[in-house]
Amino acid sequence: MLQRLDDAAAQRALHPRELGVRGVLQLYYRDKVLVQHFGTRFADSVADEQQRRIVNAYKRLRLHMASGQKPLRIVYCRRSFETVLAWQSSAFELYAAIAPEISVKNMIRLVNAVLEWIKKEEDHLFVVNAPSY
């Protein structure tokens, strides 16, 4: 996953403010149906050490979601510098770092707004209708 984030950053990765919501520090989204992914770069306010903490938190939450007899769908971890959320469904995986001052209720609203934005921008983010030869 870290390599995917680095690859996304090397390309013309979106800045979190381009998502149209405030409070996102970084986002990684994987579409399971299209088998494609994208991620934003980190917000300008996120230092290198915080970037490493966020990526490590993504890894831990992903492992935590998959462990156990019944996999979890949504997990989040609130820390002093960020809140990190992992959300897995049959159609997607989403990992987001959110500003710590945002409440859980507003974080869910924010993530739902991001998911709506992704759906609206799907044609620009993913190869949806690839021609077959």
PDB file of C-alpha atoms in Angstrom:
ATOM      1  CA  MET A   1       0.000   0.000   0.000  1.00  0.00           C
ATOM      2  CA  LEU A   2       2.865   2.390   0.744  1.00  0.00           C
ATOM      3  CA  GLN A   3       4.197   1.844  -2.770  1.00  0.00           C
ATOM      4  CA  ARG A   4       0.754   2.655  -4.206  1.00  0.00           C
ATOM      5  CA  LEU A   5       0.667   5.881  -2.219  1.00  0.00           C
ATOM      6  CA  ASP A   6       4.135   6.797  -3.479  1.00  0.00           C
ATOM      7  CA  ASP A   7       3.097   5.990  -7.059  1.00  0.00           C
ATOM      8  CA  ALA A   8      -0.013   8.140  -6.712  1.00  0.00           C
ATOM      9  CA  ALA A   9       2.058  11.021  -5.341  1.00  0.00           C
ATOM     10  CA  ALA A  10       4.490  10.761  -8.262  1.00  0.00           C
ATOM     11  CA  GLN A  11       1.643  11.255 -10.706  1.00  0.00           C
ATOM     12  CA  ARG A  12      -0.620  14.302 -10.715  1.00  0.00           C
ATOM     13  CA  ALA A  13      -2.214  13.359  -7.425  1.00  0.00           C
ATOM     14  CA  LEU A  14      -5.115  15.414  -6.177  1.00  0.00           C
ATOM     15  CA  HIS A  15      -4.704  17.730  -3.241  1.00  0.00           C
ATOM     16  CA  PRO A  16      -7.226  16.922  -0.486  1.00  0.00           C
ATOM     17  CA  ARG A  17      -8.887  20.346  -0.880  1.00  0.00           C
ATOM     18  CA  GLU A  18      -9.856  19.357  -4.450  1.00  0.00           C
ATOM     19  CA  LEU A  19     -12.305  16.849  -2.947  1.00  0.00           C
ATOM     20  CA  GLY A  20     -14.573  19.720  -1.984  1.00  0.00           C
ATOM     21  CA  VAL A  21     -14.614  19.011   1.758  1.00  0.00           C
ATOM     22  CA  ARG A  22     -12.555  20.476   4.579  1.00  0.00           C
ATOM     23  CA  GLY A  23     -10.612  18.393   7.051  1.00  0.00           C
ATOM     24  CA  VAL A  24      -9.157  15.622   4.870  1.00  0.00           C
ATOM     25  CA  LEU A  25      -5.411  15.258   5.379  1.00  0.00           C
ATOM     26  CA  GLN A  26      -4.994  12.345   2.961  1.00  0.00           C
ATOM     27  CA  LEU A  27      -7.208   9.778   1.278  1.00  0.00           C
ATOM     28  CA  TYR A  28      -6.675   6.417  -0.410  1.00  0.00           C
ATOM     29  CA  TYR A  29      -9.545   4.736  -2.280  1.00  0.00           C
ATOM     30  CA  ARG A  30      -9.572   1.327  -3.972  1.00  0.00           C
ATOM     31  CA  ASP A  31     -12.466   0.343  -6.212  1.00  0.00           C
ATOM     32  CA  LYS A  32     -12.853  -3.434  -5.952  1.00  0.00           C
ATOM     33  CA  VAL A  33     -15.206  -3.697  -8.923  1.00  0.00           C
ATOM     34  CA  LEU A  34     -12.994  -1.770 -11.360  1.00  0.00           C
ATOM     35  CA  VAL A  35      -9.811  -3.081  -9.677  1.00  0.00           C
ATOM     36  CA  GLN A  36      -8.344   0.430  -9.675  1.00  0.00           C
ATOM     37  CA  HIS A  37      -7.288   2.901  -7.010  1.00  0.00           C
ATOM     38  CA  PHE A  38      -6.380   6.500  -6.410  1.00  0.00           C
ATOM     39  CA  GLY A  39      -5.093   8.560  -3.552  1.00  0.00           C
ATOM     40  CA  THR A  40      -4.627  12.191  -2.755  1.00  0.00           C
ATOM     41  CA  ARG A  41      -1.307  13.580  -1.759  1.00  0.00           C
ATOM     42  CA  PHE A  42      -0.927  14.692   1.827  1.00  0.00           C
ATOM     43  CA  ALA A  43      -2.210  18.099   2.854  1.00  0.00           C
ATOM     44  CA  ASP A  44       0.493  20.758   3.031  1.00  0.00           C
ATOM     45  CA  SER A  45       0.208  20.866   6.830  1.00  0.00           C
ATOM     46  CA  VAL A  46       1.226  17.196   7.210  1.00  0.00           C
ATOM     47  CA  ALA A  47       4.919  16.766   8.069  1.00  0.00           C
ATOM     48  CA  ASP A  48       6.998  13.763   6.961  1.00  0.00           C
ATOM     49  CA  GLU A  49       6.823  12.062  10.365  1.00  0.00           C
ATOM     50  CA  GLN A  50       3.048  12.448  10.451  1.00  0.00           C
ATOM     51  CA  GLN A  51       2.848  10.988   6.925  1.00  0.00           C
ATOM     52  CA  ARG A  52       4.691   7.881   8.149  1.00  0.00           C
ATOM     53  CA  ARG A  53       2.358   7.600  11.146  1.00  0.00           C
ATOM     54  CA  ILE A  54      -0.697   7.847   8.896  1.00  0.00           C
ATOM     55  CA  VAL A  55       0.555   5.191   6.462  1.00  0.00           C
ATOM     56  CA  ASN A  56       1.443   2.893   9.360  1.00  0.00           C
ATOM     57  CA  ALA A  57      -2.005   3.477  10.857  1.00  0.00           C
ATOM     58  CA  TYR A  58      -3.580   2.524   7.495  1.00  0.00           C
ATOM     59  CA  LYS A  59      -1.613  -0.728   7.564  1.00  0.00           C
ATOM     60  CA  ARG A  60      -2.604  -1.524  11.170  1.00  0.00           C
ATOM     61  CA  LEU A  61      -6.282  -0.758  10.541  1.00  0.00           C
ATOM     62  CA  ARG A  62      -6.286  -2.909   7.407  1.00  0.00           C
ATOM     63  CA  LEU A  63      -4.838  -5.845   9.356  1.00  0.00           C
ATOM     64  CA  HIS A  64      -7.261  -5.240  12.216  1.00  0.00           C
ATOM     65  CA  MET A  65     -10.224  -5.268   9.821  1.00  0.00           C
ATOM     66  CA  ALA A  66      -9.183  -8.602   8.319  1.00  0.00           C
ATOM     67  CA  SER A  67      -8.433 -10.345  11.597  1.00  0.00           C
ATOM     68  CA  GLY A  68     -11.008 -12.347  13.477  1.00  0.00           C
ATOM     69  CA  GLN A  69     -13.833 -14.565  12.373  1.00  0.00           C
ATOM     70  CA  LYS A  70     -16.105 -11.744  11.244  1.00  0.00           C
ATOM     71  CA  PRO A  71     -14.210  -8.999   9.395  1.00  0.00           C
ATOM     72  CA  LEU A  72     -14.933  -5.432  10.457  1.00  0.00           C
ATOM     73  CA  ARG A  73     -16.397  -2.914   8.012  1.00  0.00           C
ATOM     74  CA  ILE A  74     -15.412   0.400   9.604  1.00  0.00           C
ATOM     75  CA  VAL A  75     -12.599   1.106  12.045  1.00  0.00           C
ATOM     76  CA  TYR A  76     -11.122   4.391  13.151  1.00  0.00           C
ATOM     77  CA  CYS A  77      -8.358   5.529  15.441  1.00  0.00           C
ATOM     78  CA  ARG A  78      -8.367   9.007  16.991  1.00  0.00           C
ATOM     79  CA  ARG A  79      -4.982  10.441  17.882  1.00  0.00           C
ATOM     80  CA  SER A  80      -3.730  13.898  18.802  1.00  0.00           C
ATOM     81  CA  PHE A  81      -2.566  14.802  15.272  1.00  0.00           C
ATOM     82  CA  GLU A  82      -5.192  13.020  13.148  1.00  0.00           C
ATOM     83  CA  THR A  83      -8.073  10.604  13.070  1.00  0.00           C
ATOM     84  CA  VAL A  84      -7.514   7.683  10.724  1.00  0.00           C
ATOM     85  CA  LEU A  85     -10.469   5.792   9.286  1.00  0.00           C
ATOM     86  CA  ALA A  86     -10.638   2.545   7.322  1.00  0.00           C
ATOM     87  CA  TRP A  87     -13.889   1.557   5.619  1.00  0.00           C
ATOM     88  CA  GLN A  88     -14.325  -1.629   3.643  1.00  0.00           C
ATOM     89  CA  SER A  89     -17.367  -2.711   1.652  1.00  0.00           C
ATOM     90  CA  SER A  90     -17.947  -5.216  -1.125  1.00  0.00           C
ATOM     91  CA  ALA A  91     -17.355  -2.437  -3.670  1.00  0.00           C
ATOM     92  CA  PHE A  92     -14.501  -0.382  -2.190  1.00  0.00           C
ATOM     93  CA  GLU A  93     -11.841   0.171   0.443  1.00  0.00           C
ATOM     94  CA  LEU A  94     -11.305   3.672   1.758  1.00  0.00           C
ATOM     95  CA  TYR A  95      -8.561   4.919   4.064  1.00  0.00           C
ATOM     96  CA  ALA A  96      -8.670   8.524   5.218  1.00  0.00           C
ATOM     97  CA  ALA A  97      -6.692  10.720   7.546  1.00  0.00           C
ATOM     98  CA  ILE A  98      -8.912  13.443   8.979  1.00  0.00           C
ATOM     99  CA  ALA A  99      -8.057  16.526  11.030  1.00  0.00           C
ATOM    100  CA  PRO A 100      -8.294  15.663  14.750  1.00  0.00           C
ATOM    101  CA  GLU A 101     -10.739  18.428  15.652  1.00  0.00           C
ATOM    102  CA  ILE A 102     -13.506  16.920  13.503  1.00  0.00           C
ATOM    103  CA  SER A 103     -16.103  14.980  15.483  1.00  0.00           C
ATOM    104  CA  VAL A 104     -16.968  11.372  14.643  1.00  0.00           C
ATOM    105  CA  LYS A 105     -20.405  12.437  13.391  1.00  0.00           C
ATOM    106  CA  ASN A 106     -18.880  15.054  11.085  1.00  0.00           C
ATOM    107  CA  MET A 107     -16.168  12.617  10.002  1.00  0.00           C
ATOM    108  CA  ILE A 108     -18.846  10.207   8.752  1.00  0.00           C
ATOM    109  CA  ARG A 109     -20.580  13.075   6.919  1.00  0.00           C
ATOM    110  CA  LEU A 110     -17.257  14.134   5.423  1.00  0.00           C
ATOM    111  CA  VAL A 111     -16.425  10.605   4.239  1.00  0.00           C
ATOM    112  CA  ASN A 112     -19.911  10.187   2.751  1.00  0.00           C
ATOM    113  CA  ALA A 113     -19.424  13.479   0.893  1.00  0.00           C
ATOM    114  CA  VAL A 114     -16.092  12.188  -0.423  1.00  0.00           C
ATOM    115  CA  LEU A 115     -17.741   8.957  -1.594  1.00  0.00           C
ATOM    116  CA  GLU A 116     -20.392  11.002  -3.429  1.00  0.00           C
ATOM    117  CA  TRP A 117     -17.634  13.096  -5.025  1.00  0.00           C
ATOM    118  CA  ILE A 118     -15.798   9.928  -6.113  1.00  0.00           C
ATOM    119  CA  LYS A 119     -18.989   8.551  -7.693  1.00  0.00           C
ATOM    120  CA  LYS A 120     -19.555  11.843  -9.517  1.00  0.00           C
ATOM    121  CA  GLU A 121     -15.925  12.001 -10.740  1.00  0.00           C
ATOM    122  CA  GLU A 122     -15.607   8.277 -11.474  1.00  0.00           C
ATOM    123  CA  ASP A 123     -15.114   8.799 -15.224  1.00  0.00           C
ATOM    124  CA  HIS A 124     -12.165  11.127 -14.526  1.00  0.00           C
ATOM    125  CA  LEU A 125     -10.567   9.022 -11.803  1.00  0.00           C
ATOM    126  CA  PHE A 126     -10.840   5.541 -13.291  1.00  0.00           C
ATOM    127  CA  VAL A 127     -10.877   3.771 -16.623  1.00  0.00           C
ATOM    128  CA  VAL A 128     -14.562   2.893 -16.583  1.00  0.00           C
ATOM    129  CA  ASN A 129     -15.470   2.120 -20.183  1.00  0.00           C
ATOM    130  CA  ALA A 130     -12.303   0.694 -21.660  1.00  0.00           C
ATOM    131  CA  PRO A 131     -12.686  -0.410 -25.281  1.00  0.00           C
ATOM    132  CA  SER A 132     -12.213  -4.095 -25.946  1.00  0.00           C
ATOM    133  CA  TYR A 133     -10.358  -5.304 -29.012  1.00  0.00           C
TER     134      TYR A 133
END
